[in-house]
Every structure is written in structure tokens, then in C-alpha cells.
């Protein structure tokens, strides 16, 4: 993240979450903008069939649910996948700061554009037909797999079952 707007979070309230904790739920009113200082938060949308789609994997230096800056209510759930420290800044304070500084506002707009590009890449990866193709594309875009305990999150990002991802990884290890 650019220092151009991360400085907006100087003095923001620190909120610590244990792994698996919920930060906010779909339908809740947006009151704060969250910046990941340490750890990892994920945005999940639950589908009618019971599946969950990962919309964002926010790591240190990322803003969680950027679009919520311009929404009244959250459109997804946010949980943390490991112990996580978030900085919480009141949404209205964040928006005031953007209006007050054109350079910071421009940096924020550029960040949002990069976020749209990243979202499109994730959609492209999910459109691939095989688990192997999806995993290859994910690795090419995001680098090596995280630790084994986080592989289920990668399966969710790829929109494949955990078992399908584990089978693909086993094939690669044995081949």
C-alpha cells in the first residue's frame, strides 16, 4: 500500500482479533475503515447453496473492504484467519481526509483501480476449467503457497474443494 493514504490510519484505534474471529457481518452498518497492521483478514460472501466465495484476502498493509467506504452496509462477512491487528478509523473521518487532500484522494483512487484489476484477475483464475490450471494461474500471480494450515483458504480462492486442491498438490509432489 502506498504511504499516500496509509498515514490516514495514524492514531486509529487498534483492534486485535484471534484466528477465526469475526470483524463484521453482511448487513451490518459500516462505521469504520479497517487497515491490516499485522495478520490476515478475508472477505466472504455466502452463497445460497451454502458455499462461501472469498472476495478479498487482506494482509499487512491492506485496507479491508475498500468499497465499504462508500456503502451504508457491508455486503459480505469479514473474518481473520490468524491472529490479526487491525487499525479502525471512523468511516466519516476517512472520507473527510480524502476530501481535504487531493493528492491523498488521487492515491486512494489509484489504489481502488488496482483493486479492480486484482479482482478481475481472481475472476479470470476462477473461470479456468481445471484445478491444475487454476492453481498454475494462482501461483503465477501470487507466488508460492502459504503454510499448509492456510491451504483451505487457497481452495476457497480458487473456488474448488479442499480435497480437490489437496489431490492436485499430491499429484505435483509425486510427479
CSV table of C-alpha atoms in Angstrom, one decimal:
chain,number,residue,atom,x,y,z
A,1,UNK,CA,0.0,0.0,0.0
A,2,UNK,CA,1.1,3.5,-0.7
A,3,UNK,CA,2.2,5.7,2.2
A,4,UNK,CA,0.0,8.3,0.5
A,5,UNK,CA,-3.1,7.2,2.4
A,6,UNK,CA,-1.9,4.6,5.0
A,7,UNK,CA,-0.9,7.7,7.0
A,8,UNK,CA,-4.6,8.4,7.4
A,9,UNK,CA,-4.6,5.5,9.9
A,10,UNK,CA,-2.0,7.1,12.2
A,11,UNK,CA,-3.8,7.4,15.6
A,12,UNK,CA,-6.6,5.0,14.6
A,13,UNK,CA,-7.9,2.6,17.2
A,14,UNK,CA,-6.1,-0.8,17.4
A,15,UNK,CA,-8.3,-3.9,17.4
A,16,UNK,CA,-6.8,-7.3,18.0
A,17,UNK,CA,-8.6,-10.4,16.8
A,18,UNK,CA,-7.9,-14.1,17.4
A,19,UNK,CA,-7.8,-16.6,14.5
A,20,UNK,CA,-11.4,-17.3,13.3
A,21,UNK,CA,-12.8,-14.1,14.9
A,22,UNK,CA,-15.5,-12.1,13.0
A,23,UNK,CA,-14.7,-8.5,12.3
A,24,UNK,CA,-18.1,-7.7,10.7
A,25,UNK,CA,-21.1,-9.4,9.1
A,26,UNK,CA,-23.0,-8.8,6.0
A,27,UNK,CA,-25.8,-6.3,6.5
A,28,UNK,CA,-24.1,-4.6,9.4
A,29,UNK,CA,-23.8,-0.8,9.2
A,30,UNK,CA,-20.4,0.5,8.1
A,31,UNK,CA,-18.9,2.6,10.8
A,32,UNK,CA,-15.1,2.1,10.3
A,33,UNK,CA,-12.5,1.6,7.7
A,34,UNK,CA,-10.0,-1.2,8.6
A,35,UNK,CA,-6.3,-1.3,7.8
A,36,UNK,CA,-4.4,-4.6,8.4
A,37,UNK,CA,-1.4,-3.8,10.5
A,38,UNK,CA,-0.5,-7.5,11.0
A,39,UNK,CA,-2.1,-10.8,10.2
A,40,UNK,CA,-4.8,-11.6,7.5
A,41,UNK,CA,-8.5,-10.9,7.2
A,42,UNK,CA,-10.7,-12.4,4.5
A,43,UNK,CA,-14.0,-11.2,3.0
A,44,UNK,CA,-16.5,-14.0,2.4
A,45,UNK,CA,-19.8,-14.0,0.6
A,46,UNK,CA,-22.1,-16.9,1.4
A,47,UNK,CA,-24.0,-18.3,-1.5
A,48,UNK,CA,-27.5,-19.8,-1.5
A,49,UNK,CA,-26.0,-23.3,-1.9
A,50,UNK,CA,-24.0,-23.0,1.3
A,51,UNK,CA,-20.7,-22.4,-0.4
A,52,UNK,CA,-18.6,-19.3,0.5
A,53,UNK,CA,-16.7,-17.2,-2.0
A,54,UNK,CA,-13.5,-15.4,-0.9
A,55,UNK,CA,-13.7,-11.9,-2.2
A,56,UNK,CA,-10.5,-10.5,-0.6
A,57,UNK,CA,-7.5,-11.7,1.3
A,58,UNK,CA,-6.2,-8.6,3.1
A,59,UNK,CA,-2.7,-8.8,4.5
A,60,UNK,CA,-0.5,-6.4,6.3
A,61,UNK,CA,-0.6,-3.0,4.6
A,62,UNK,CA,-4.1,-3.6,3.0
A,63,UNK,CA,-7.4,-1.9,3.6
A,64,UNK,CA,-10.2,-4.3,4.2
A,65,UNK,CA,-13.4,-4.0,2.1
A,66,UNK,CA,-12.4,-0.8,0.3
A,67,UNK,CA,-15.8,-0.4,-1.3
A,68,UNK,CA,-17.4,-0.1,2.2
A,69,UNK,CA,-16.0,3.4,2.4
A,70,UNK,CA,-18.9,4.3,0.0
A,71,UNK,CA,-21.6,1.9,1.3
A,72,UNK,CA,-24.0,2.1,4.2
A,73,UNK,CA,-23.9,-1.6,5.0
A,74,UNK,CA,-21.4,-4.4,4.4
A,75,UNK,CA,-22.2,-6.8,1.6
A,76,UNK,CA,-20.1,-9.7,2.9
A,77,UNK,CA,-18.6,-11.1,6.1
A,78,UNK,CA,-15.1,-10.4,7.4
A,79,UNK,CA,-13.1,-12.9,9.5
A,80,UNK,CA,-9.5,-13.3,10.4
A,81,UNK,CA,-7.5,-16.4,9.5
A,82,UNK,CA,-4.7,-15.9,12.0
A,83,UNK,CA,-4.1,-13.5,14.9
A,84,UNK,CA,-4.6,-10.1,13.4
A,85,UNK,CA,-4.2,-6.5,14.3
A,86,UNK,CA,-6.5,-4.0,12.6
A,87,UNK,CA,-6.5,-0.3,12.7
A,88,UNK,CA,-10.0,1.1,12.8
A,89,UNK,CA,-10.7,4.6,11.6
A,90,UNK,CA,-14.2,6.0,11.6
A,91,UNK,CA,-15.5,6.0,8.0
A,92,UNK,CA,-16.6,9.6,8.1
A,93,UNK,CA,-13.2,10.7,9.3
A,94,UNK,CA,-11.6,8.7,6.4
A,95,UNK,CA,-13.9,10.3,3.9
A,96,UNK,CA,-13.2,13.8,5.3
A,97,UNK,CA,-9.5,13.3,5.0
A,98,UNK,CA,-9.9,12.2,1.3
A,99,UNK,CA,-11.9,15.4,0.6
A,100,UNK,CA,-9.3,17.6,2.3
A,101,UNK,CA,-6.3,16.4,0.4
A,102,UNK,CA,-6.4,16.0,-3.4
A,103,UNK,CA,-3.1,14.1,-3.5
A,104,UNK,CA,-4.2,11.5,-0.9
A,105,UNK,CA,-7.6,11.2,-2.8
A,106,UNK,CA,-5.7,10.6,-6.0
A,107,UNK,CA,-3.6,7.9,-4.4
A,108,UNK,CA,-6.7,6.3,-3.0
A,109,UNK,CA,-8.4,6.3,-6.4
A,110,UNK,CA,-5.3,4.6,-8.0
A,111,UNK,CA,-5.4,2.0,-5.2
A,112,UNK,CA,-9.1,1.3,-6.0
A,113,UNK,CA,-8.2,0.9,-9.7
A,114,UNK,CA,-5.5,-1.7,-8.8
A,115,UNK,CA,-8.1,-3.4,-6.6
A,116,UNK,CA,-10.5,-3.7,-9.5
A,117,UNK,CA,-7.6,-5.2,-11.6
A,118,UNK,CA,-6.8,-7.7,-8.9
A,119,UNK,CA,-10.5,-8.7,-8.6
A,120,UNK,CA,-10.7,-9.3,-12.3
A,121,UNK,CA,-7.6,-11.5,-12.1
A,122,UNK,CA,-9.2,-13.6,-9.4
A,123,UNK,CA,-12.3,-13.9,-11.6
A,124,UNK,CA,-10.2,-15.0,-14.5
A,125,UNK,CA,-8.5,-17.6,-12.4
A,126,UNK,CA,-11.8,-19.0,-11.2
A,127,UNK,CA,-13.1,-19.2,-14.8
A,128,UNK,CA,-10.4,-21.8,-15.7
A,129,UNK,CA,-11.7,-25.3,-16.1
A,130,UNK,CA,-9.3,-27.5,-14.2
A,131,UNK,CA,-7.9,-27.3,-10.7
A,132,UNK,CA,-4.4,-27.6,-12.2
A,133,UNK,CA,-5.0,-24.6,-14.5
A,134,UNK,CA,-6.4,-22.6,-11.6
A,135,UNK,CA,-3.5,-23.4,-9.3
A,136,UNK,CA,-0.9,-22.6,-12.0
A,137,UNK,CA,-2.5,-19.3,-12.6
A,138,UNK,CA,-2.8,-18.5,-8.9
A,139,UNK,CA,0.9,-19.4,-8.4
A,140,UNK,CA,2.0,-17.3,-11.3
A,141,UNK,CA,0.1,-14.3,-10.0
A,142,UNK,CA,0.6,-14.6,-6.2
A,143,UNK,CA,3.7,-16.6,-5.7
A,144,UNK,CA,4.3,-19.7,-3.6
A,145,UNK,CA,1.6,-21.4,-1.5
A,146,UNK,CA,1.3,-20.2,2.1
A,147,UNK,CA,1.9,-22.6,5.0
A,148,UNK,CA,-0.1,-25.9,4.9
A,149,UNK,CA,-2.6,-24.7,7.5
A,150,UNK,CA,-3.8,-22.0,5.1
A,151,UNK,CA,-4.3,-24.2,2.1
A,152,UNK,CA,-8.1,-24.3,2.6
A,153,UNK,CA,-8.2,-20.5,2.1
A,154,UNK,CA,-6.4,-21.0,-1.3
A,155,UNK,CA,-9.0,-23.7,-2.2
A,156,UNK,CA,-11.7,-21.2,-1.4
A,157,UNK,CA,-10.0,-18.5,-3.5
A,158,UNK,CA,-9.8,-21.0,-6.4
A,159,UNK,CA,-13.4,-22.0,-5.9
A,160,UNK,CA,-12.5,-25.6,-5.6
A,161,UNK,CA,-13.0,-28.1,-2.8
A,162,UNK,CA,-10.2,-28.5,-0.2
A,163,UNK,CA,-10.0,-32.2,-1.3
A,164,UNK,CA,-9.6,-31.3,-5.0
A,165,UNK,CA,-6.7,-28.9,-4.1
A,166,UNK,CA,-5.0,-31.5,-1.9
A,167,UNK,CA,-5.3,-34.1,-4.7
A,168,UNK,CA,-3.7,-31.7,-7.2
A,169,UNK,CA,-0.9,-30.9,-4.7
A,170,UNK,CA,-0.3,-34.6,-4.1
A,171,UNK,CA,-0.1,-35.2,-7.9
A,172,UNK,CA,2.5,-32.5,-8.2
A,173,UNK,CA,4.6,-33.8,-5.3
A,174,UNK,CA,4.6,-37.4,-6.7
A,175,UNK,CA,5.2,-36.3,-10.3
